[in-house]
Tab-separated table of N, CA and C in Angstrom:
chain	number	residue	atom	x	y	z
A	1	SER	N	58.338	-62.293	88.198
A	1	SER	CA	58.364	-62.965	87.122
A	1	SER	C	58.233	-62.283	85.643
A	2	GLU	N	57.057	-61.326	85.398
A	2	GLU	CA	56.865	-61.131	84.707
A	2	GLU	C	57.330	-59.992	83.819
A	3	ARG	N	58.302	-59.308	84.528
A	3	ARG	CA	59.197	-57.915	85.069
A	3	ARG	C	60.211	-58.967	84.514
A	4	LYS	N	60.975	-60.385	84.871
A	4	LYS	CA	62.020	-60.156	84.076
A	4	LYS	C	62.090	-61.173	83.174
A	5	GLU	N	60.720	-61.288	82.589
A	5	GLU	CA	60.630	-61.815	81.088
A	5	GLU	C	60.822	-60.663	80.264
A	6	ARG	N	60.570	-59.756	80.858
A	6	ARG	CA	60.551	-58.610	79.599
A	6	ARG	C	61.762	-58.410	79.521
A	7	LEU	N	62.386	-57.892	80.482
A	7	LEU	CA	63.800	-58.004	80.244
A	7	LEU	C	64.780	-58.858	79.534
A	8	LYS	N	64.710	-60.157	79.666
A	8	LYS	CA	64.780	-60.954	79.131
A	8	LYS	C	64.861	-60.433	77.281
A	9	ASN	N	63.452	-60.296	77.464
A	9	ASN	CA	62.820	-60.091	75.878
A	9	ASN	C	63.615	-58.993	75.375
A	10	ALA	N	63.706	-57.655	76.766
A	10	ALA	CA	64.290	-56.154	75.940
A	10	ALA	C	64.994	-55.990	74.925
A	11	SER	N	64.979	-54.965	73.750
A	11	SER	CA	65.839	-54.776	73.353
A	11	SER	C	67.113	-53.962	73.888
A	12	PRO	N	68.311	-54.125	73.853
A	12	PRO	CA	69.230	-53.243	74.913
A	12	PRO	C	69.198	-51.732	74.440
A	13	GLU	N	69.174	-51.608	72.876
A	13	GLU	CA	68.611	-49.986	72.242
A	13	GLU	C	67.911	-49.131	72.729
A	14	PRO	N	68.094	-48.372	73.597
A	14	PRO	CA	66.857	-47.731	73.879
A	14	PRO	C	65.951	-46.740	72.818
A	15	ARG	N	64.596	-46.593	72.596
A	15	ARG	CA	64.024	-46.097	71.864
A	15	ARG	C	64.014	-44.280	72.121
A	16	LYS	N	64.075	-44.124	71.025
A	16	LYS	CA	64.379	-42.094	70.947
A	16	LYS	C	63.128	-41.489	70.903
A	17	VAL	N	62.737	-40.609	71.122
A	17	VAL	CA	61.276	-40.194	70.853
A	17	VAL	C	61.887	-38.588	70.664
A	18	TRP	N	61.144	-37.555	69.712
A	18	TRP	CA	61.804	-35.987	69.584
A	18	TRP	C	61.025	-36.029	70.331
A	19	ARG	N	60.803	-34.698	71.035
A	19	ARG	CA	59.537	-33.822	71.835
A	19	ARG	C	60.343	-32.274	71.817
A	20	LYS	N	59.315	-31.534	72.011
A	20	LYS	CA	59.100	-30.079	71.604
A	20	LYS	C	58.715	-29.223	73.059
A	21	VAL	N	59.763	-28.589	73.506
A	21	VAL	CA	59.620	-28.391	74.704
A	21	VAL	C	59.484	-26.760	75.453
A	22	SER	N	59.168	-25.765	75.726
A	22	SER	CA	58.862	-24.964	76.118
A	22	SER	C	60.152	-24.056	77.010
A	23	ALA	N	60.717	-23.951	77.623
A	23	ALA	CA	62.075	-23.617	78.348
A	23	ALA	C	61.948	-22.150	79.235
A	24	TYR	N	61.979	-21.566	80.529
A	24	TYR	CA	62.120	-20.498	80.911
A	24	TYR	C	63.733	-20.100	81.088
A	25	VAL	N	64.044	-18.550	80.293
A	25	VAL	CA	65.516	-17.994	80.295
A	25	VAL	C	65.110	-17.907	81.649
A	26	ARG	N	66.115	-18.035	83.049
A	26	ARG	CA	66.696	-17.742	84.375
A	26	ARG	C	67.483	-16.874	84.431
A	27	ASN	N	67.206	-15.202	85.293
A	27	ASN	CA	68.069	-14.463	84.994
A	27	ASN	C	69.124	-14.758	86.402
A	28	PRO	N	69.921	-14.858	85.755
A	28	PRO	CA	71.469	-15.393	86.188
A	28	PRO	C	71.861	-14.677	87.941
A	29	ASP	N	71.334	-13.244	87.875
A	29	ASP	CA	71.825	-12.410	88.825
A	29	ASP	C	70.497	-12.669	89.663
A	30	VAL	N	69.419	-13.515	89.086
A	30	VAL	CA	68.874	-14.246	90.338
A	30	VAL	C	69.110	-14.822	91.164
A	31	VAL	N	69.734	-16.141	90.828
A	31	VAL	CA	70.071	-17.209	91.089
A	31	VAL	C	71.726	-17.130	91.816
A	32	ALA	N	72.466	-15.658	91.302
A	32	ALA	CA	73.781	-15.823	91.932
A	32	ALA	C	73.297	-14.405	93.678
A	33	GLU	N	72.084	-14.505	93.336
A	33	GLU	CA	71.720	-13.099	94.510
A	33	GLU	C	71.264	-14.206	95.886
A	34	VAL	N	70.306	-15.801	95.538
A	34	VAL	CA	69.700	-16.321	95.962
A	34	VAL	C	71.014	-17.237	96.573
A	35	LEU	N	71.855	-17.516	95.909
A	35	LEU	CA	73.329	-18.087	96.236
A	35	LEU	C	74.088	-17.663	97.342
A	36	HIS	N	74.216	-16.715	97.149
A	36	HIS	CA	75.129	-15.470	98.260
A	36	HIS	C	74.118	-15.369	98.944
A	37	ARG	N	72.844	-15.184	99.455
A	37	ARG	CA	72.171	-14.914	100.624
A	37	ARG	C	71.973	-16.490	101.617
A	38	ALA	N	72.343	-17.560	101.216
A	38	ALA	CA	72.588	-18.567	101.678
A	38	ALA	C	73.418	-19.124	102.501
A	39	ARG	N	74.305	-18.040	101.808
A	39	ARG	CA	75.958	-18.313	102.442
A	39	ARG	C	76.702	-19.784	102.922
A	40	GLY	N	75.864	-20.542	101.555
A	40	GLY	CA	76.451	-22.155	101.580
A	40	GLY	C	75.923	-22.902	102.103
A	41	SER	N	74.593	-22.428	102.655
A	41	SER	CA	74.121	-23.551	103.540
A	41	SER	C	72.321	-23.911	103.109
A	42	CYS	N	71.684	-25.132	103.157
A	42	CYS	CA	70.712	-25.301	102.662
A	42	CYS	C	69.106	-24.495	103.153
A	43	GLU	N	68.810	-23.249	102.629
A	43	GLU	CA	67.748	-23.008	103.463
A	43	GLU	C	66.305	-23.571	103.991
A	44	GLU	N	66.412	-24.447	104.008
A	44	GLU	CA	65.028	-25.775	103.961
A	44	GLU	C	65.979	-26.253	104.920
A	45	CYS	N	66.344	-26.997	105.437
A	45	CYS	CA	67.228	-27.979	106.262
A	45	CYS	C	68.173	-27.010	107.247
A	46	ARG	N	68.542	-26.382	106.715
A	46	ARG	CA	69.447	-25.852	107.483
A	46	ARG	C	71.322	-25.978	107.440
A	47	GLU	N	71.404	-27.203	106.678
A	47	GLU	CA	72.741	-28.129	106.840
A	47	GLU	C	73.878	-27.486	105.397
A	48	ALA	N	75.119	-27.297	105.847
A	48	ALA	CA	75.625	-26.989	104.863
A	48	ALA	C	75.887	-27.584	103.590
A	49	ALA	N	76.187	-27.017	102.373
A	49	ALA	CA	75.768	-27.469	101.363
A	49	ALA	C	76.514	-29.264	101.106
A	50	PRO	N	75.738	-30.289	100.517
A	50	PRO	CA	76.591	-31.594	100.469
A	50	PRO	C	78.027	-31.642	99.823
A	51	PHE	N	78.703	-30.546	98.828
A	51	PHE	CA	79.886	-30.984	98.211
A	51	PHE	C	79.670	-29.546	97.621
A	52	VAL	N	80.994	-29.301	97.066
A	52	VAL	CA	81.551	-27.921	96.150
A	52	VAL	C	81.605	-28.836	94.998
A	53	ARG	N	81.580	-27.523	94.102
A	53	ARG	CA	81.579	-27.481	92.026
A	53	ARG	C	82.737	-27.420	91.883
A	54	ILE	N	83.584	-28.407	91.420
A	54	ILE	CA	84.729	-29.078	91.070
A	54	ILE	C	85.356	-27.623	90.040
A	55	SER	N	84.425	-27.073	89.242
A	55	SER	CA	84.652	-25.961	88.259
A	55	SER	C	85.053	-24.678	89.224
A	56	ASN	N	84.596	-24.446	89.885
A	56	ASN	CA	85.436	-23.042	91.148
A	56	ASN	C	84.971	-23.440	92.267
A	57	GLY	N	84.757	-24.504	92.961
A	57	GLY	CA	84.783	-24.569	94.478
A	57	GLY	C	84.017	-24.285	95.745
A	58	THR	N	82.793	-23.467	94.652
A	58	THR	CA	81.883	-23.135	95.623
A	58	THR	C	80.660	-24.157	95.928
A	59	PRO	N	80.110	-23.704	96.945
A	59	PRO	CA	79.665	-24.496	97.973
A	59	PRO	C	77.956	-24.829	96.542
A	60	TYR	N	77.877	-26.515	96.501
A	60	TYR	CA	76.534	-26.981	95.382
A	60	TYR	C	75.106	-26.774	96.219
A	61	LEU	N	74.285	-25.609	95.910
A	61	LEU	CA	73.021	-25.945	95.844
A	61	LEU	C	72.296	-25.071	94.735
A	62	GLU	N	71.259	-25.840	94.731
A	62	GLU	CA	69.821	-25.395	93.929
A	62	GLU	C	68.990	-24.430	93.624
A	63	VAL	N	68.744	-23.718	93.220
A	63	VAL	CA	67.964	-22.284	93.608
A	63	VAL	C	66.871	-23.182	92.720
A	64	HIS	N	65.081	-22.935	94.120
A	64	HIS	CA	64.092	-23.238	93.682
A	64	HIS	C	63.374	-22.250	94.154
A	65	HIS	N	62.052	-21.978	92.724
A	65	HIS	CA	60.837	-20.839	92.803
A	65	HIS	C	60.041	-21.413	93.388
A	66	ARG	N	59.573	-20.540	95.300
A	66	ARG	CA	58.517	-21.031	96.273
A	66	ARG	C	57.555	-21.502	94.606
A	67	LYS	N	56.877	-20.455	94.071
A	67	LYS	CA	55.914	-20.258	93.127
A	67	LYS	C	56.477	-21.157	91.808
A	68	GLN	N	56.097	-21.895	91.185
A	68	GLN	CA	56.783	-22.104	90.539
A	68	GLN	C	56.256	-21.150	89.170
A	69	LEU	N	57.586	-21.099	88.255
A	69	LEU	CA	57.309	-20.154	86.808
A	69	LEU	C	56.466	-20.651	86.069
A	70	SER	N	56.101	-21.913	86.225
A	70	SER	CA	54.964	-22.272	85.264
A	70	SER	C	53.802	-22.345	85.721
A	71	ASP	N	53.660	-22.045	87.157
A	71	ASP	CA	52.328	-21.768	87.712
A	71	ASP	C	52.023	-20.146	87.714
A	72	GLY	N	53.259	-19.640	87.333
A	72	GLY	CA	52.698	-17.781	87.152
A	72	GLY	C	53.737	-17.070	88.428
A	73	GLY	N	54.163	-18.088	89.224
A	73	GLY	CA	55.315	-17.319	89.835
A	73	GLY	C	56.474	-16.668	89.454
A	74	TYR	N	56.983	-15.578	90.024
A	74	TYR	CA	58.206	-14.178	88.961
A	74	TYR	C	59.371	-15.045	89.238
A	75	ASP	N	60.006	-14.805	88.039
A	75	ASP	CA	61.732	-15.271	88.910
A	75	ASP	C	62.895	-13.914	89.718
A	76	THR	N	62.246	-13.773	91.321
A	76	THR	CA	63.025	-12.706	91.650
A	76	THR	C	63.550	-13.389	92.776
A	77	VAL	N	64.211	-12.912	93.704
A	77	VAL	CA	64.827	-12.792	94.915
A	77	VAL	C	63.978	-13.623	95.863
A	78	GLU	N	62.936	-13.010	96.154
A	78	GLU	CA	62.499	-12.946	96.674
A	78	GLU	C	61.205	-14.161	96.753
A	79	ASN	N	61.151	-15.061	95.906
A	79	ASN	CA	60.686	-16.236	95.566
A	79	ASN	C	60.779	-17.525	95.079
A	80	ALA	N	62.610	-16.997	95.486
A	80	ALA	CA	63.345	-18.194	94.770
A	80	ALA	C	64.297	-18.272	96.832
A	81	VAL	N	64.445	-19.844	96.562
A	81	VAL	CA	65.482	-20.423	97.774
A	81	VAL	C	66.907	-21.189	97.070
A	82	ALA	N	67.771	-21.462	98.402
A	82	ALA	CA	68.730	-22.109	97.896
A	82	ALA	C	68.346	-23.575	98.700
A	83	LEU	N	68.406	-24.574	97.654
A	83	LEU	CA	68.066	-25.587	98.558
A	83	LEU	C	69.186	-26.791	98.230
A	84	CYS	N	69.426	-28.082	99.126
A	84	CYS	CA	70.213	-28.882	98.711
A	84	CYS	C	69.887	-29.525	98.180
A	85	PRO	N	70.089	-30.634	97.151
A	85	PRO	CA	69.865	-31.321	96.227
A	85	PRO	C	68.617	-32.220	97.130
A	86	ASN	N	68.905	-33.232	97.810
A	86	ASN	CA	67.896	-33.396	98.469
A	86	ASN	C	66.339	-32.738	98.822
A	87	CYS	N	66.928	-31.335	99.765
A	87	CYS	CA	65.338	-30.433	100.205
A	87	CYS	C	64.818	-30.074	98.519
A	88	HIS	N	65.396	-30.110	97.576
A	88	HIS	CA	65.333	-29.633	96.270
A	88	HIS	C	64.130	-30.811	95.272
A	89	ARG	N	64.402	-32.054	95.290
A	89	ARG	CA	64.249	-33.366	94.989
A	89	ARG	C	62.827	-33.623	96.100
A	90	LYS	N	62.888	-33.491	97.048
A	90	LYS	CA	61.270	-33.414	98.440
A	90	LYS	C	61.126	-32.298	98.020
A	91	LYS	N	61.008	-31.112	97.699
A	91	LYS	CA	59.956	-29.690	97.194
A	91	LYS	C	59.082	-30.571	95.951
A	92	HIS	N	59.891	-31.067	95.364
A	92	HIS	CA	59.008	-31.188	94.354
A	92	HIS	C	58.544	-32.814	93.650
A	93	PHE	N	59.228	-33.717	94.380
A	93	PHE	CA	58.536	-35.144	94.601
A	93	PHE	C	58.339	-35.569	95.878
A	94	GLY	N	58.241	-35.103	96.910
A	94	GLY	CA	58.215	-35.340	98.519
A	94	GLY	C	57.072	-35.935	98.905
């Protein structure tokens, strides 16, 4: 009931905040090599990629660092795996 009251009184315009962030510039050759190694299958669950990219028809997998870059992990093929979106989210939030 409290949530419904807040929703009733909420502005439809979202609040905007400004943030300053740092980001890591990834080596595209590492990404390409890890995806090539995976051959279209998730390296965690071993299932085929869930869909293909519209842009070029390649299997959609996400490259994940075993030891995160923010924790001092290296941007290397040895420190990376190709994951389906579900397994990738599970690694971060599961």
